[in-house]
PDB file of C-alpha atoms in Angstrom:
ATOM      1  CA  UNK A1113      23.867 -11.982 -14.212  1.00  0.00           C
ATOM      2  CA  UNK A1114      25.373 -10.868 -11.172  1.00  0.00           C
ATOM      3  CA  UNK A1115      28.674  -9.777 -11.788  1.00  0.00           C
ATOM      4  CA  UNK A1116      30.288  -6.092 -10.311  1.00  0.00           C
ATOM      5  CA  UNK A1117      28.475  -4.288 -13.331  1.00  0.00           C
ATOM      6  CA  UNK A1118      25.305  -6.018 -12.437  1.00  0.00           C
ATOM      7  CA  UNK A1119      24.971  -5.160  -9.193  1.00  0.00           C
ATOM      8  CA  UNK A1120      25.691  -1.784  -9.619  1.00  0.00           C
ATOM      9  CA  UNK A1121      22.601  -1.681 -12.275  1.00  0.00           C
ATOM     10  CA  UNK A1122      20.734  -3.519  -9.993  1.00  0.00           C
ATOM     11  CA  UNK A1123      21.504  -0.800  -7.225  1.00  0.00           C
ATOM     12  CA  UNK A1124      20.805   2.388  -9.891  1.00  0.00           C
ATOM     13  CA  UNK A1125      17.253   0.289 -10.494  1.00  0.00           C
ATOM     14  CA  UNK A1126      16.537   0.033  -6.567  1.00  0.00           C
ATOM     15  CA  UNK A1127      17.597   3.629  -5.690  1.00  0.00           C
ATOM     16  CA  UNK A1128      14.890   4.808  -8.614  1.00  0.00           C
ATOM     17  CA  UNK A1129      12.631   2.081  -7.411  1.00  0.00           C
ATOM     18  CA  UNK A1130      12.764   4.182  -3.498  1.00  0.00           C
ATOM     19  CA  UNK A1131      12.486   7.094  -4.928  1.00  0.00           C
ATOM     20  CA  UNK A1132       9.432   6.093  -7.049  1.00  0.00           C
ATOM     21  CA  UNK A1133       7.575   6.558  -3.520  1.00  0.00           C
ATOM     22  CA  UNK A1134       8.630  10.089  -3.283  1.00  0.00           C
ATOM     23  CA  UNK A1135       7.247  13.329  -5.297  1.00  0.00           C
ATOM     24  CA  UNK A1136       9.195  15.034  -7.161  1.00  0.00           C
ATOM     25  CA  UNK A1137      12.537  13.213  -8.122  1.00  0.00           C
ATOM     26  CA  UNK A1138      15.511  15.003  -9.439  1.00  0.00           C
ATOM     27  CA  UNK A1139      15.703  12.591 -12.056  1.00  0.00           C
ATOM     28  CA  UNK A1140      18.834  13.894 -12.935  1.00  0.00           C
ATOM     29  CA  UNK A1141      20.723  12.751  -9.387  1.00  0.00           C
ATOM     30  CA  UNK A1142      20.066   9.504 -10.835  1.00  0.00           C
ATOM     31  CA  UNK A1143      21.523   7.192 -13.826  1.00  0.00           C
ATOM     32  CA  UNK A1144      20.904   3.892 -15.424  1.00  0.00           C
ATOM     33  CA  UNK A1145      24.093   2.414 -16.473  1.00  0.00           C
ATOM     34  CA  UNK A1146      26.348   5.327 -15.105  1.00  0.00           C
ATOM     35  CA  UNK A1147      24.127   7.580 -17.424  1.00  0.00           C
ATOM     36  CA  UNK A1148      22.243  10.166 -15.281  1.00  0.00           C
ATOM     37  CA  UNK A1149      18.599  11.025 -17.289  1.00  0.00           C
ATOM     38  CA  UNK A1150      17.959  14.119 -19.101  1.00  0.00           C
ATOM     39  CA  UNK A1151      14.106  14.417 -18.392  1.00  0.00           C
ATOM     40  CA  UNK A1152      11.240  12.087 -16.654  1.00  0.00           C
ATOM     41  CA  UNK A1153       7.445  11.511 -16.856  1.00  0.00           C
ATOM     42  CA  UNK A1154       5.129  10.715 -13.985  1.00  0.00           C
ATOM     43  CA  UNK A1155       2.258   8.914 -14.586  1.00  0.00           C
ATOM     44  CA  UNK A1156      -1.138   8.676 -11.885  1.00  0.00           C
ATOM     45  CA  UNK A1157      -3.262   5.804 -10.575  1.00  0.00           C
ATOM     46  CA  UNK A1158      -5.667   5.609  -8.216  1.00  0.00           C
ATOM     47  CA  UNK A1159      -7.273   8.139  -6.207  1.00  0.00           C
ATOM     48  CA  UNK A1160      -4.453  10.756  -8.358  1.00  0.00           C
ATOM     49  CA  UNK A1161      -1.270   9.651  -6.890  1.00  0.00           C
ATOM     50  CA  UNK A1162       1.549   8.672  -9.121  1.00  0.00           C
ATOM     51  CA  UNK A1163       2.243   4.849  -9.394  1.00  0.00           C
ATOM     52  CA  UNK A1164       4.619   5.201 -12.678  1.00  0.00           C
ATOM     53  CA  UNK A1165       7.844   7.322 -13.883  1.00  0.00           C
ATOM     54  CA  UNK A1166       9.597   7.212 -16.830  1.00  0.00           C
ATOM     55  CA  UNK A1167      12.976   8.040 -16.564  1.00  0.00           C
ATOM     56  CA  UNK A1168      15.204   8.314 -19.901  1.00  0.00           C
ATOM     57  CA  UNK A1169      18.414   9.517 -21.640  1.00  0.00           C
ATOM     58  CA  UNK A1170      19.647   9.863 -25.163  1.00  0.00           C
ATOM     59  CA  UNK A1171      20.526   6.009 -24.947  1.00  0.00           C
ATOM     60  CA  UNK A1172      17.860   4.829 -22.630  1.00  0.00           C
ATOM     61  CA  UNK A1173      14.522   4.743 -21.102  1.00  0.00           C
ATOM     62  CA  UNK A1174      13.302   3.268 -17.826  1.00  0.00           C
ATOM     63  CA  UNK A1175       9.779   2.589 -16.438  1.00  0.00           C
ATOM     64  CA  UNK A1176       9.824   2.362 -13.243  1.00  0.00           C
ATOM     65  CA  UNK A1177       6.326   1.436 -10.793  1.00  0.00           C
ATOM     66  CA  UNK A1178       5.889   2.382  -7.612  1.00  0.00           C
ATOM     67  CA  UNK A1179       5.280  -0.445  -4.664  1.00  0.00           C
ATOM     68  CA  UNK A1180       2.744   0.192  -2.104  1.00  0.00           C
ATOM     69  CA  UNK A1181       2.811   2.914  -0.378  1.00  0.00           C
ATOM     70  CA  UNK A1182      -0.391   3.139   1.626  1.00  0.00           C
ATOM     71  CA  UNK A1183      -3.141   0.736   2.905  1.00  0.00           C
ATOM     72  CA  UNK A1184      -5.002   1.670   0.605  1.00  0.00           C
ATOM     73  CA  UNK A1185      -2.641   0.136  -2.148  1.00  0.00           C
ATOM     74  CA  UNK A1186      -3.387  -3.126  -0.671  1.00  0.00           C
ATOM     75  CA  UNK A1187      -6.996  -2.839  -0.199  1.00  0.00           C
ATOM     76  CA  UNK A1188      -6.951  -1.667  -4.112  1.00  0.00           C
ATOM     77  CA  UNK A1189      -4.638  -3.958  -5.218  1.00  0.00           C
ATOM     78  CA  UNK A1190      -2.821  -6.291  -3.036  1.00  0.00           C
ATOM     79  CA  UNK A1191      -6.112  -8.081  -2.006  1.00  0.00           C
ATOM     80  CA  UNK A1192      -7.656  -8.555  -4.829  1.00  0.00           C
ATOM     81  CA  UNK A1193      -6.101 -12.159  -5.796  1.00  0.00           C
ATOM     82  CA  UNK A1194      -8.996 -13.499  -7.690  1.00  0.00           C
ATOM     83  CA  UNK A1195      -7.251 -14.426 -10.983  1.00  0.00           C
ATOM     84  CA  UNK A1196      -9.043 -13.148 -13.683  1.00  0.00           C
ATOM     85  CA  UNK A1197      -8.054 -12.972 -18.042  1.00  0.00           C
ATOM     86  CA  UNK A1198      -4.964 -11.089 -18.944  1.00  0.00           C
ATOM     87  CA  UNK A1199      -6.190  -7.494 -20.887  1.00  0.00           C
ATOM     88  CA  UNK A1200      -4.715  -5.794 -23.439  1.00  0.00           C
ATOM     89  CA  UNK A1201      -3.113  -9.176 -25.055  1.00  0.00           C
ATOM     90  CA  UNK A1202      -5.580 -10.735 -28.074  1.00  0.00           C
ATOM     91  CA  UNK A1203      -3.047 -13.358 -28.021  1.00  0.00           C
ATOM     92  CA  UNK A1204      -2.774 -15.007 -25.063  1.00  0.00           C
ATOM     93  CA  UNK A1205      -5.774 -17.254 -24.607  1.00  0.00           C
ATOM     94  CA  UNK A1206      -6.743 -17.808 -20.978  1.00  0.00           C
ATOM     95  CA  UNK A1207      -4.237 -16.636 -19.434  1.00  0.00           C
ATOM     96  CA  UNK A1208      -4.924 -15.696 -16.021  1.00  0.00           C
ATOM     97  CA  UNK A1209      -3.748 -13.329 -13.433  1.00  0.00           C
ATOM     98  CA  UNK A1210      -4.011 -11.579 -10.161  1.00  0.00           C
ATOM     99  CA  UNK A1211      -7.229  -9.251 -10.676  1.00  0.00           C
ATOM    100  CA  UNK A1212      -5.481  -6.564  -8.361  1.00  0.00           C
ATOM    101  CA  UNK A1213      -2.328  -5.688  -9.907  1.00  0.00           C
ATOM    102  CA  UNK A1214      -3.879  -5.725 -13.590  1.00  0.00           C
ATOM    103  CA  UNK A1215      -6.635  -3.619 -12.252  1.00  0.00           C
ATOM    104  CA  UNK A1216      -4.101  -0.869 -10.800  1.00  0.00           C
ATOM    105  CA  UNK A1217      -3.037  -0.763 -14.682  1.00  0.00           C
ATOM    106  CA  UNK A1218      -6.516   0.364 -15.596  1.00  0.00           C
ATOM    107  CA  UNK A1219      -7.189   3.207 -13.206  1.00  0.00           C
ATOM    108  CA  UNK A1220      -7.342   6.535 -15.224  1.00  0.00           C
ATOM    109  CA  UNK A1221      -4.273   9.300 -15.205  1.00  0.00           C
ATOM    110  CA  UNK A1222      -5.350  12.031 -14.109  1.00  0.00           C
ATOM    111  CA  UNK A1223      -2.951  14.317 -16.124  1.00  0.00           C
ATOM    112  CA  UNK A1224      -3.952  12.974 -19.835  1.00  0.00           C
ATOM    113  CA  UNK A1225      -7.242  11.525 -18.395  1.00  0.00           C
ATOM    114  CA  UNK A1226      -6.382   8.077 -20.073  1.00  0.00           C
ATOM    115  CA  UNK A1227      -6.340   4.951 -19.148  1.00  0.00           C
ATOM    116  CA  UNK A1228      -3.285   4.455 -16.971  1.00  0.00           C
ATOM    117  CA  UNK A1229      -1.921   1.835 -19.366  1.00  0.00           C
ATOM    118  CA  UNK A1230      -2.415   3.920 -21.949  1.00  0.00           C
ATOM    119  CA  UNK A1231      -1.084   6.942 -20.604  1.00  0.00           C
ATOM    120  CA  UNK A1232       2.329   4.912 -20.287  1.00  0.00           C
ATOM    121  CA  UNK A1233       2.273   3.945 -23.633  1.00  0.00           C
ATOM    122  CA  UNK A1234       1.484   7.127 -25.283  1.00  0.00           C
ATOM    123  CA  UNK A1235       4.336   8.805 -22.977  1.00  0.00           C
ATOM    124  CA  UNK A1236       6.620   6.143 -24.674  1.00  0.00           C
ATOM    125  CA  UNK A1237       5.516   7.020 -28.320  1.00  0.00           C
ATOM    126  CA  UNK A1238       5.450  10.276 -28.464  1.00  0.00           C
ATOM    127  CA  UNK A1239       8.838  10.628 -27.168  1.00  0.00           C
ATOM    128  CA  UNK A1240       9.942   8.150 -29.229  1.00  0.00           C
ATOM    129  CA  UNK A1241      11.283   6.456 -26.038  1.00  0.00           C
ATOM    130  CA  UNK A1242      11.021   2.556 -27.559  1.00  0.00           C
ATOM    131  CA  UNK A1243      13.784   3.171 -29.809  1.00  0.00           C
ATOM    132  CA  UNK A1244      15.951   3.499 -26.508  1.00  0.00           C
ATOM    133  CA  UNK A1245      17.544   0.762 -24.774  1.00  0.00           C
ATOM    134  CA  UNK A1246      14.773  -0.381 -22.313  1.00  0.00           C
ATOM    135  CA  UNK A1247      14.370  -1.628 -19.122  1.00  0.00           C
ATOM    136  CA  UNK A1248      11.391  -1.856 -16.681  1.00  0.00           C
ATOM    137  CA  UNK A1249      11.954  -2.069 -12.875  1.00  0.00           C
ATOM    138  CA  UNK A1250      10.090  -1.894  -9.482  1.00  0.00           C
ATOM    139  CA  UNK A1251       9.599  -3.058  -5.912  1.00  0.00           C
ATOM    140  CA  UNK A1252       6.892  -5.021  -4.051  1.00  0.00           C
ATOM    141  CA  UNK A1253       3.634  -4.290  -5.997  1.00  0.00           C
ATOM    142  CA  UNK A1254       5.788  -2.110  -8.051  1.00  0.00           C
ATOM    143  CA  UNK A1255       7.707  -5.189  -9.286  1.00  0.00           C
ATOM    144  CA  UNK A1256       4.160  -7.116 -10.300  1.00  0.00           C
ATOM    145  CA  UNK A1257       2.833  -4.293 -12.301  1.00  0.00           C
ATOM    146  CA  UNK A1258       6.454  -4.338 -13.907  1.00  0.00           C
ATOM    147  CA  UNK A1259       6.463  -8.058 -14.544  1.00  0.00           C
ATOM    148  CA  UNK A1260       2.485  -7.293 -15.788  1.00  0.00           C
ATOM    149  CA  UNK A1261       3.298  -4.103 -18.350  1.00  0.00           C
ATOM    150  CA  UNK A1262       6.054  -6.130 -19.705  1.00  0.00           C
ATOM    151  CA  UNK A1263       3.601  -8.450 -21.614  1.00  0.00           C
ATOM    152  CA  UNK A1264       1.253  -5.903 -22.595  1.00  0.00           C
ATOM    153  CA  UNK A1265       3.980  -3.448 -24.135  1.00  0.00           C
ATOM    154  CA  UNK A1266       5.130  -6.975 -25.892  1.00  0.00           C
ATOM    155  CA  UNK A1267       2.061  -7.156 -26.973  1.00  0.00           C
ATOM    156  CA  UNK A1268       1.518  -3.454 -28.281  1.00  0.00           C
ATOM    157  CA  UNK A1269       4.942  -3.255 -29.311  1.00  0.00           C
ATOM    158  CA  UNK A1270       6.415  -6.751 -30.296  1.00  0.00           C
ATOM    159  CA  UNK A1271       8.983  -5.288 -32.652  1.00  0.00           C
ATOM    160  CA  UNK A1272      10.378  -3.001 -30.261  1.00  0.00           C
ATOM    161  CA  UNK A1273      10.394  -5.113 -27.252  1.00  0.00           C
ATOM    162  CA  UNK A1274      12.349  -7.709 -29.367  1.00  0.00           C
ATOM    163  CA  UNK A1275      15.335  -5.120 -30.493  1.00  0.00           C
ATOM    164  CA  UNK A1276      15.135  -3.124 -27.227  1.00  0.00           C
ATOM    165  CA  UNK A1277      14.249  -4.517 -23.865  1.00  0.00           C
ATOM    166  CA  UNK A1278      16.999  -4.867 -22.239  1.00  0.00           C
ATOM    167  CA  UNK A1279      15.839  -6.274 -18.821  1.00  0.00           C
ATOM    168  CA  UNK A1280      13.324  -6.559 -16.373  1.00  0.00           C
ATOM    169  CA  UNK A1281      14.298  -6.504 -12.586  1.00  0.00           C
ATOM    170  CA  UNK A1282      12.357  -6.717  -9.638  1.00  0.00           C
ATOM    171  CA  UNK A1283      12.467  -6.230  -5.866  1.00  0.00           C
ATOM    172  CA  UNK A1284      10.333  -8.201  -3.789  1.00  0.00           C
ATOM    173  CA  UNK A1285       7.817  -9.265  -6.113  1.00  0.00           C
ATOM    174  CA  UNK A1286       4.907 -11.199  -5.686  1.00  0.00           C
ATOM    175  CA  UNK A1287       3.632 -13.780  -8.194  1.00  0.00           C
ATOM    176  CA  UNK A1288       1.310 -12.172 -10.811  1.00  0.00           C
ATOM    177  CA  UNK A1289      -0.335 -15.262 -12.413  1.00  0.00           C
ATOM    178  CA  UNK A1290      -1.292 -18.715 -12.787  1.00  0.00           C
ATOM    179  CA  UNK A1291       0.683 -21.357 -15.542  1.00  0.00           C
ATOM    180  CA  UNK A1292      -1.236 -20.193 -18.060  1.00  0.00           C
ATOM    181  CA  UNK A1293       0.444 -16.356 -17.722  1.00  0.00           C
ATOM    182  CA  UNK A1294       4.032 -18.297 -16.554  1.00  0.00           C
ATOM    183  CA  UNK A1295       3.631 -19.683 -20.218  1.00  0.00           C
ATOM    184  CA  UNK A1296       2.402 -16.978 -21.764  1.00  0.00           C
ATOM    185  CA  UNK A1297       4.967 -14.836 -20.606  1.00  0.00           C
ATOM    186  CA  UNK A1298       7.693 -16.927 -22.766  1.00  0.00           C
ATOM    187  CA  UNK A1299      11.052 -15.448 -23.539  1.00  0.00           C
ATOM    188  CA  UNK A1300      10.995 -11.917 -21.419  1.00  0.00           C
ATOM    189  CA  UNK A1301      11.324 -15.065 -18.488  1.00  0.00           C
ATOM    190  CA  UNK A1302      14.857 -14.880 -20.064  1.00  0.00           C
ATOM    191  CA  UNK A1303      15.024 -11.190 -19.478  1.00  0.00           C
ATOM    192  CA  UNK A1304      13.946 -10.678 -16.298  1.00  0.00           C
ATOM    193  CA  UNK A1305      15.168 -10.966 -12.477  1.00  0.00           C
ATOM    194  CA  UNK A1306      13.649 -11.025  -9.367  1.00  0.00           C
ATOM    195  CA  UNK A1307      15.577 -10.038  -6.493  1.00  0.00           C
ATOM    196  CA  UNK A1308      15.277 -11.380  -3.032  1.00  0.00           C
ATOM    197  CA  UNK A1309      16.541  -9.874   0.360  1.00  0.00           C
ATOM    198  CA  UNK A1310      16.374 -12.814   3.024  1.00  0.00           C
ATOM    199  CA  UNK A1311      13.711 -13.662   4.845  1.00  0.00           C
ATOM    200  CA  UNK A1312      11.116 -10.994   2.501  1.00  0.00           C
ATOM    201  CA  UNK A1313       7.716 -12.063   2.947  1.00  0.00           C
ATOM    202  CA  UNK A1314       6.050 -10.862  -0.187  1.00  0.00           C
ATOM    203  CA  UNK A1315       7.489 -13.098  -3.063  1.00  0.00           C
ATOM    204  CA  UNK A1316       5.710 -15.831  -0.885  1.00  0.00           C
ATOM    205  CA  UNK A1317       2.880 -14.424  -1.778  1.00  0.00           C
ATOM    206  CA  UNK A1318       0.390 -14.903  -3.174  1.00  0.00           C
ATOM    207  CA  UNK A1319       0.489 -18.121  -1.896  1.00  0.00           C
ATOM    208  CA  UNK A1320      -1.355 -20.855  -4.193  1.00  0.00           C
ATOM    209  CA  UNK A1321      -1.701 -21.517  -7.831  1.00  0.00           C
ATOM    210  CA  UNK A1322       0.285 -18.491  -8.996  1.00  0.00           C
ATOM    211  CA  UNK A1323       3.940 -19.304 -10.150  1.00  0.00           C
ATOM    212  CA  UNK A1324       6.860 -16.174 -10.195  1.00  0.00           C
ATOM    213  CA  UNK A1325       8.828 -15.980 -13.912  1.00  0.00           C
ATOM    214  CA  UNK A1326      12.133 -15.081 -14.897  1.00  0.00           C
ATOM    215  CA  UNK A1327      15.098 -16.153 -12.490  1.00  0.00           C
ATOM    216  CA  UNK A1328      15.807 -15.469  -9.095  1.00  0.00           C
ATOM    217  CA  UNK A1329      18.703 -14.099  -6.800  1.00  0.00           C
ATOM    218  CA  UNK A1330      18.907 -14.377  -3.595  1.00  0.00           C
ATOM    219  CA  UNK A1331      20.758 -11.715  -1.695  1.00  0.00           C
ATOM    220  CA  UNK A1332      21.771 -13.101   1.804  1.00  0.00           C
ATOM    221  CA  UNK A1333      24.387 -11.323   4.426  1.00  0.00           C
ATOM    222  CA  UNK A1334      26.894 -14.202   3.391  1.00  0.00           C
ATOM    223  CA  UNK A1335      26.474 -13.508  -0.509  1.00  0.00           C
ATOM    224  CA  UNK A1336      24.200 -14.219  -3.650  1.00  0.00           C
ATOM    225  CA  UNK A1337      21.921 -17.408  -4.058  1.00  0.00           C
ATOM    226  CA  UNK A1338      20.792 -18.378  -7.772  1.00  0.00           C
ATOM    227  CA  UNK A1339      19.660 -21.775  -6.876  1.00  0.00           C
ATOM    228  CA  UNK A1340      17.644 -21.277  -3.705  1.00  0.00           C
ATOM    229  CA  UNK A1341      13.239 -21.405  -4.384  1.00  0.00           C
ATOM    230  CA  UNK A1342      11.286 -20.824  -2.344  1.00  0.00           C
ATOM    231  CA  UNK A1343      11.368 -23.869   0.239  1.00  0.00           C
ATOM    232  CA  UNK A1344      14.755 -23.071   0.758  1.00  0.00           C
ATOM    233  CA  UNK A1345      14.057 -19.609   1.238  1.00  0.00           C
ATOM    234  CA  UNK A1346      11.035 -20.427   3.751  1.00  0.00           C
ATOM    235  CA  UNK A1347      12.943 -23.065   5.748  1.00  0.00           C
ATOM    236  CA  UNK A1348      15.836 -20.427   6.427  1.00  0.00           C
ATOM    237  CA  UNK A1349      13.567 -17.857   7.153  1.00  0.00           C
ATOM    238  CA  UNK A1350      11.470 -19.856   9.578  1.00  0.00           C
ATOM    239  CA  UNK A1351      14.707 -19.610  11.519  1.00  0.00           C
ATOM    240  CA  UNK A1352      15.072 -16.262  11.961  1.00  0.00           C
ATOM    241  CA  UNK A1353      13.048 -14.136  14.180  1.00  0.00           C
ATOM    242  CA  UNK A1354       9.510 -13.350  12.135  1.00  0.00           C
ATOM    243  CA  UNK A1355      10.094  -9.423  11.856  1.00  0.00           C
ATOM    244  CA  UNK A1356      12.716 -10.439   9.588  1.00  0.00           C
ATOM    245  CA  UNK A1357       9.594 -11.127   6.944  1.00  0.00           C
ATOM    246  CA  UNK A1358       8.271  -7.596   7.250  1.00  0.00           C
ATOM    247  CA  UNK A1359      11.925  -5.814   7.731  1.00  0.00           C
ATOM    248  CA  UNK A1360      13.943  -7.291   4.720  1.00  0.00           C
ATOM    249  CA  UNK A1361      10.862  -5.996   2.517  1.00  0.00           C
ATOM    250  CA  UNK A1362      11.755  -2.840   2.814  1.00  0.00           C
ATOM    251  CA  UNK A1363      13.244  -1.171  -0.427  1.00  0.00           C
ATOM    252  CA  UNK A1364      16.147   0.521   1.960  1.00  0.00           C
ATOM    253  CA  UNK A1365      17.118  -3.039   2.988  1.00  0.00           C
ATOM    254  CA  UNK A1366      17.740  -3.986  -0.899  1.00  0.00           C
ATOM    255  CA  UNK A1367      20.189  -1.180  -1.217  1.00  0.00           C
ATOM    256  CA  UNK A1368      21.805  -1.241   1.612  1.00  0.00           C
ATOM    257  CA  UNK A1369      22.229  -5.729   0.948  1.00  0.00           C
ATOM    258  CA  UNK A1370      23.538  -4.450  -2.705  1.00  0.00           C
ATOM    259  CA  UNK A1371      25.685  -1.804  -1.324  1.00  0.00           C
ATOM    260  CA  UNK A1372      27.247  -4.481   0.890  1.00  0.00           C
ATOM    261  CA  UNK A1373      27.881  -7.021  -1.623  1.00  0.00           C
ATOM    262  CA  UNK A1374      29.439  -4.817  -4.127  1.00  0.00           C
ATOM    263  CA  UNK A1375      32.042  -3.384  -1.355  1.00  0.00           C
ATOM    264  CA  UNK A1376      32.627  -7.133  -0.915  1.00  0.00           C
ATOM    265  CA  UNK A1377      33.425  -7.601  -4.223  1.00  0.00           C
ATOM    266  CA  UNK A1378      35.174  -4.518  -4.688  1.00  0.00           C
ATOM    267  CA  UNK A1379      37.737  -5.716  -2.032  1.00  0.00           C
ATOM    268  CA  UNK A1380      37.971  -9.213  -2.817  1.00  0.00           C
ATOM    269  CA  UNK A1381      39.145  -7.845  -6.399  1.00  0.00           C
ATOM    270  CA  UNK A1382      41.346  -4.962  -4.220  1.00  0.00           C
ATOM    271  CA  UNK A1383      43.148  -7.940  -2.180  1.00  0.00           C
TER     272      UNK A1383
END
């Protein structure tokens, strides 16, 4: 899944994942497969700042969560790595998972005064938006809580996540929970990818017991890695000077390592 027409999805899904951090978007300077969107949603988190837009068209609909933006994010979220039982799921039976990212999920919106979660999902009915093509993106924390709402709209929604999800793609993601969730999670693993840039620190993390799903791509200056883990991944980066972990977190670094490997292509093909 990285040919040209998948990178240049996978750059539309990074550019809304940056501008997730912002407030307001023009949504409509910005497409999912070449489409640009007709309208948007924001919904709020903690302490009333927005952690969630949806973004959609007449053909599809993206949900897109905001990384960490703040100390605070961490200090609510990011720290918080007792695994606890996955919510919102009667059918997953111990499944366990990192107590900060499902409890950003459960903070209430302060425009529908709702549960978070279930601000999302009423957002999604109402506008009929889960009869669209879907896909669900974000970076850093942004990327768990996408990896996270995947299962519970499965499990809300199991009809419509079976005709329409189309994909789930991260940026810098860190695990979200033990086996139990790996195996829980099932089939979206077939459904969703987690990018890499380099030497990025976070996808270590956190660091025992919980186990990342989907597949992975590496995105190195010299090209793409499907086959690296994250041994690999650590022994190269041990190399490299250790701002490199912090740096090639950064959401601007993704684009700009996309941007570069789709010129690449582009005049390999031109050649």
């Amino acid at each position: 899944m990285h040919n040209m027409e998948s990178l240049k999805i996978f750059l539309e899904l990074a550019r809304l994942s940056k501008a997730a951090y912002a407030s307001p978007i023009a949504h409509k300077y910005h497409s999912y497969k070449g489409k640009p969107f007709d309208d948007q949603r924001i919904i709020h988190g903690s302490i009333g700042r927005g952690f969630c837009r949806i973004f959609w068209n007449i053909e599809s609909v993206v949900i897109c969560f905001r990384g960490t933006r703040e100390s605070v994010d961490w200090q609510i979220s990011n720290l918080k790595a007792f695994p606890v039982k996955l919510r919102d799921c009667p059918e997953a039976s111990n499944t366990l998972v990192h107590r900060g990212f499902q409890k950003t999920l459960n903070y209430d919106d302060k425009t529908t005064k709702l549960r978070s979660l279930d601000a999302i999902l009423r957002c999604l009915e109402e506008n009929s938006l889960l009869d669209k093509k879907i896909a669900i993106t974000g970076h850093s924390l942004g990327g768990a809580l996408a990896i996270l709402f995947a299962v519970k709209l499965r499990s809300s929604h199991p009809d419509k996540v079976r005709e329409n999800l189309e994909s789930i793609i991260t940026f810098g993601s860190p695990a979200v929970g033990l086996s139990t969730f790996k195996k829980f999670y099932g089939k979206l693993g077939e459904k969703t990818v987690r990018l890499i840039n380099s030497s990025d620190a976070v996808p270590f993390t956190p660091p025992l017991f919980y186990q990342h799903v989907g597949s992975e791509i590496w995105l190195q200056n010299e090209g793409i890695s499907t086959s690296g883990g994250w041994l690999v991944r650590l022994v190269k980066a041990l190399k490299g000077p250790a701002s490199n972990f912090s740096s090639d977190h950064s959401i601007v670094q993704y684009i700009l390592k996309l941007k570069a490997l789709i010129n690449s292509q582009t005049n390999s093909l031109e050649r």
